[in-house]
PDB file of C-alpha atoms in Angstrom:
ATOM      1  CA  MET A 116      11.129  24.118  15.411  1.00 44.00           C
ATOM      2  CA  PHE A 117       8.204  26.945  15.052  1.00 47.00           C
ATOM      3  CA  LEU A 118       8.802  29.856  12.601  1.00 46.00           C
ATOM      4  CA  ILE A 119       8.164  33.490  13.477  1.00 47.00           C
ATOM      5  CA  LEU A 120       6.238  35.429  11.261  1.00 46.00           C
ATOM      6  CA  ARG A 121       7.176  39.616  12.140  1.00 47.00           C
ATOM      7  CA  ARG A 122       5.732  42.050   9.756  1.00 48.00           C
ATOM      8  CA  GLY A 123       5.735  39.597   6.545  1.00 46.00           C
ATOM      9  CA  PHE A 124       9.371  38.399   7.566  1.00 47.00           C
ATOM     10  CA  VAL A 125      10.536  35.283   8.588  1.00 47.00           C
ATOM     11  CA  THR A 126      13.001  35.064  11.229  1.00 48.00           C
ATOM     12  CA  HIS A 127      14.250  32.109  13.512  1.00 49.00           C
ATOM     13  CA  THR A 128      14.720  33.899  16.670  1.00 46.00           C
ATOM     14  CA  SER A 129      13.258  33.073  20.302  1.00 47.00           C
ATOM     15  CA  LEU A 130      12.240  36.140  21.334  1.00 48.00           C
ATOM     16  CA  LEU A 131       8.789  36.956  20.990  1.00 47.00           C
ATOM     17  CA  CYS A 132       6.805  40.822  20.762  1.00 49.00           C
ATOM     18  CA  SER A 133       3.495  41.151  21.191  1.00 50.00           C
ATOM     19  CA  SER A 134       3.107  41.590  17.208  1.00 51.00           C
ATOM     20  CA  GLU A 135       4.542  38.408  17.057  1.00 52.00           C
ATOM     21  CA  LYS A 136       2.579  35.409  15.580  1.00 51.00           C
ATOM     22  CA  ILE A 137       3.878  31.735  15.769  1.00 54.00           C
ATOM     23  CA  VAL A 138       3.158  29.411  12.672  1.00 49.00           C
ATOM     24  CA  ALA A 139       3.876  26.049  12.443  1.00 48.00           C
ATOM     25  CA  PRO A 140       6.308  24.924  10.041  1.00 48.00           C
ATOM     26  CA  PRO A 141       4.802  22.239   6.625  1.00 49.00           C
ATOM     27  CA  PRO A 142       4.719  19.235   7.943  1.00 54.00           C
ATOM     28  CA  LEU A 143       7.140  16.610   6.201  1.00 54.00           C
ATOM     29  CA  LYS A 144       6.083  15.159   2.979  1.00 65.00           C
ATOM     30  CA  MET A 145       5.011  11.734   4.274  1.00 70.00           C
ATOM     31  CA  LYS A 146       6.450   8.739   2.084  1.00 82.00           C
ATOM     32  CA  ILE A 147       5.079   4.927   2.074  1.00 83.00           C
ATOM     33  CA  ASN A 148       7.782   2.976   3.869  1.00 85.00           C
ATOM     34  CA  LYS A 149       8.405  -0.182   1.503  1.00 85.00           C
ATOM     35  CA  SER A 150      11.207  -1.919   3.420  1.00 87.00           C
ATOM     36  CA  LYS A 151       8.922  -3.883   5.921  1.00 88.00           C
ATOM     37  CA  VAL A 152       6.815  -5.722   2.696  1.00 90.00           C
ATOM     38  CA  PRO A 153       7.729  -9.280   2.849  1.00 90.00           C
ATOM     39  CA  LYS A 154      10.025 -11.303   0.566  1.00 92.00           C
ATOM     40  CA  ILE A 155       8.695 -14.315  -0.608  1.00 92.00           C
ATOM     41  CA  ARG A 156      11.020 -16.923  -1.400  1.00 93.00           C
ATOM     42  CA  GLU A 157       9.167 -19.448  -4.174  1.00 93.00           C
ATOM     43  CA  LYS A 158       9.662 -22.686  -1.957  1.00 95.00           C
ATOM     44  CA  ASP A 159       7.592 -21.253   0.442  1.00 94.00           C
ATOM     45  CA  LEU A 160       4.932 -21.733  -2.623  1.00 95.00           C
ATOM     46  CA  GLU A 161       2.266 -23.605  -3.095  1.00 96.00           C
ATOM     47  CA  GLU A 162       0.701 -23.628  -6.310  1.00 96.00           C
ATOM     48  CA  LYS A 163      -1.781 -25.041  -8.565  1.00 96.00           C
ATOM     49  CA  TYR A 164      -3.444 -23.981 -11.967  1.00 95.00           C
ATOM     50  CA  ILE A 165      -7.415 -24.583 -11.748  1.00 94.00           C
ATOM     51  CA  THR A 166     -10.141 -23.729 -14.331  1.00 91.00           C
ATOM     52  CA  GLY A 167     -11.373 -20.795 -14.513  1.00 88.00           C
ATOM     53  CA  TRP A 168     -14.580 -18.998 -13.850  1.00 87.00           C
ATOM     54  CA  GLY A 169     -17.019 -16.119 -14.847  1.00 84.00           C
ATOM     55  CA  PRO A 170     -18.015 -14.669 -18.273  1.00 82.00           C
ATOM     56  CA  GLY A 171     -16.424 -15.694 -20.709  1.00 78.00           C
ATOM     57  CA  GLY A 172     -17.643 -19.227 -22.056  1.00 79.00           C
ATOM     58  CA  GLN A 173     -16.414 -22.775 -22.049  1.00 80.00           C
ATOM     59  CA  ALA A 174     -13.452 -21.352 -23.361  1.00 79.00           C
ATOM     60  CA  VAL A 175     -13.145 -20.192 -19.902  1.00 81.00           C
ATOM     61  CA  ASN A 176     -14.655 -22.975 -17.692  1.00 84.00           C
ATOM     62  CA  LYS A 177     -12.740 -25.145 -19.214  1.00 86.00           C
ATOM     63  CA  THR A 178      -9.251 -24.232 -19.423  1.00 88.00           C
ATOM     64  CA  LEU A 179      -6.597 -24.342 -16.459  1.00 90.00           C
ATOM     65  CA  ASN A 180      -6.073 -20.316 -16.418  1.00 91.00           C
ATOM     66  CA  ALA A 181      -6.836 -19.481 -12.821  1.00 94.00           C
ATOM     67  CA  VAL A 182      -4.049 -19.806  -9.928  1.00 96.00           C
ATOM     68  CA  TYR A 183      -4.486 -20.750  -6.504  1.00 97.00           C
ATOM     69  CA  LEU A 184      -1.108 -19.622  -4.749  1.00 96.00           C
ATOM     70  CA  ARG A 185      -0.166 -19.984  -1.202  1.00 96.00           C
ATOM     71  CA  HIS A 186       1.911 -19.413   1.474  1.00 96.00           C
ATOM     72  CA  VAL A 187       2.872 -22.549   3.366  1.00 95.00           C
ATOM     73  CA  PRO A 188       4.533 -20.938   6.602  1.00 94.00           C
ATOM     74  CA  SER A 189       2.040 -18.515   6.826  1.00 93.00           C
ATOM     75  CA  GLY A 190      -0.849 -20.296   5.246  1.00 94.00           C
ATOM     76  CA  VAL A 191      -2.538 -16.961   3.530  1.00 95.00           C
ATOM     77  CA  TRP A 192      -3.893 -17.961   0.481  1.00 96.00           C
ATOM     78  CA  ILE A 193      -5.084 -16.417  -2.715  1.00 96.00           C
ATOM     79  CA  LYS A 194      -7.303 -17.010  -5.882  1.00 96.00           C
ATOM     80  CA  CYS A 195      -6.597 -15.200  -9.584  1.00 95.00           C
ATOM     81  CA  HIS A 196      -8.621 -15.314 -12.345  1.00 94.00           C
ATOM     82  CA  GLU A 197      -8.039 -11.635 -13.718  1.00 93.00           C
ATOM     83  CA  SER A 198      -7.634 -12.383 -17.309  1.00 90.00           C
ATOM     84  CA  ARG A 199      -7.501 -14.986 -19.436  1.00 88.00           C
ATOM     85  CA  SER A 200      -3.824 -15.330 -19.384  1.00 91.00           C
ATOM     86  CA  LEU A 201      -2.256 -18.132 -16.894  1.00 93.00           C
ATOM     87  CA  ASP A 202       1.035 -16.425 -17.080  1.00 96.00           C
ATOM     88  CA  ARG A 203      -0.767 -12.662 -15.850  1.00 96.00           C
ATOM     89  CA  ASN A 204      -2.894 -14.334 -13.362  1.00 96.00           C
ATOM     90  CA  ARG A 205       0.614 -16.136 -12.086  1.00 96.00           C
ATOM     91  CA  LYS A 206       1.978 -12.586 -11.610  1.00 96.00           C
ATOM     92  CA  THR A 207      -1.154 -10.902 -10.405  1.00 97.00           C
ATOM     93  CA  ALA A 208      -1.615 -13.983  -8.017  1.00 96.00           C
ATOM     94  CA  ARG A 209       2.359 -12.944  -6.620  1.00 96.00           C
ATOM     95  CA  LYS A 210       1.398  -9.674  -5.894  1.00 95.00           C
ATOM     96  CA  MET A 211      -1.341 -10.012  -4.543  1.00 96.00           C
ATOM     97  CA  LEU A 212      -0.404 -12.332  -2.044  1.00 96.00           C
ATOM     98  CA  ILE A 213       2.194 -10.167  -1.179  1.00 95.00           C
ATOM     99  CA  GLU A 214      -0.184  -7.433  -0.037  1.00 94.00           C
ATOM    100  CA  LYS A 215      -1.838  -9.642   1.629  1.00 95.00           C
ATOM    101  CA  LEU A 216       0.632 -11.155   3.746  1.00 95.00           C
ATOM    102  CA  ASP A 217       2.059  -7.358   4.456  1.00 94.00           C
ATOM    103  CA  LEU A 218      -0.777  -6.558   5.604  1.00 93.00           C
ATOM    104  CA  LYS A 219      -1.389  -9.511   8.100  1.00 93.00           C
ATOM    105  CA  ILE A 220       2.287  -9.374   9.177  1.00 92.00           C
ATOM    106  CA  ASN A 221       2.705  -5.281   9.380  1.00 91.00           C
ATOM    107  CA  GLY A 222      -0.871  -4.331   9.979  1.00 90.00           C
ATOM    108  CA  GLU A 223      -1.015  -0.938  10.444  1.00 90.00           C
ATOM    109  CA  ASP A 224       2.529  -0.526   9.106  1.00 89.00           C
ATOM    110  CA  SER A 225       1.656  -1.878   6.314  1.00 90.00           C
ATOM    111  CA  VAL A 226       1.662  -0.553   2.120  1.00 91.00           C
ATOM    112  CA  GLN A 227      -2.000  -0.697   2.167  1.00 92.00           C
ATOM    113  CA  ARG A 228      -2.577   1.147   5.516  1.00 91.00           C
ATOM    114  CA  GLN A 229      -0.352   3.657   5.249  1.00 90.00           C
ATOM    115  CA  GLU A 230      -1.599   4.885   1.378  1.00 91.00           C
ATOM    116  CA  GLU A 231      -5.047   4.815   3.124  1.00 91.00           C
ATOM    117  CA  ARG A 232      -3.585   7.605   5.617  1.00 90.00           C
ATOM    118  CA  LEU A 233      -1.867   9.493   3.054  1.00 90.00           C
ATOM    119  CA  ALA A 234      -4.629   9.619   1.392  1.00 90.00           C
ATOM    120  CA  SER A 235      -7.296  10.568   4.383  1.00 90.00           C
ATOM    121  CA  HIS A 236      -4.287  13.641   5.331  1.00 88.00           C
ATOM    122  CA  LYS A 237      -4.213  14.793   1.889  1.00 88.00           C
ATOM    123  CA  LYS A 238      -8.084  14.590   2.072  1.00 89.00           C
ATOM    124  CA  ASN A 239      -8.006  16.728   5.184  1.00 89.00           C
ATOM    125  CA  LEU A 240      -5.622  19.206   4.126  1.00 86.00           C
ATOM    126  CA  LYS A 241      -7.825  20.037   0.727  1.00 86.00           C
ATOM    127  CA  ARG A 242     -10.498  20.244   3.075  1.00 87.00           C
ATOM    128  CA  GLU A 243      -9.052  22.812   5.347  1.00 85.00           C
ATOM    129  CA  LYS A 244      -7.778  24.680   1.982  1.00 81.00           C
ATOM    130  CA  ASN A 245     -11.475  25.549   1.916  1.00 74.00           C
TER     131      ASN A 245
END
């Protein structure tokens, strides 16, 4: 549907005069579709705790605070050592695994790609305003 502007008034008729201007309606708000994000079952996961790496000295390198998480049906795996806490690393690894699986399974329809398209769209709109 197109809106017709006539001397400052908006009408919804289909009659056009030479003084009328057709304006496209503003695009609908883009929303991120999270319905296709894969669900992970605990029985499909292989979880190992490994020694950490990076800064932190011996305390990090000797303790088992990093997580290796593998989704057995797809073969996708993640190593996570974001913090010194094992519990926090387990939660982070699961989030990272879901994102990686979503990207592998859904491709262009994944949440990450949708967010990239939305950011690009917003950036283009901002350029057009200036």
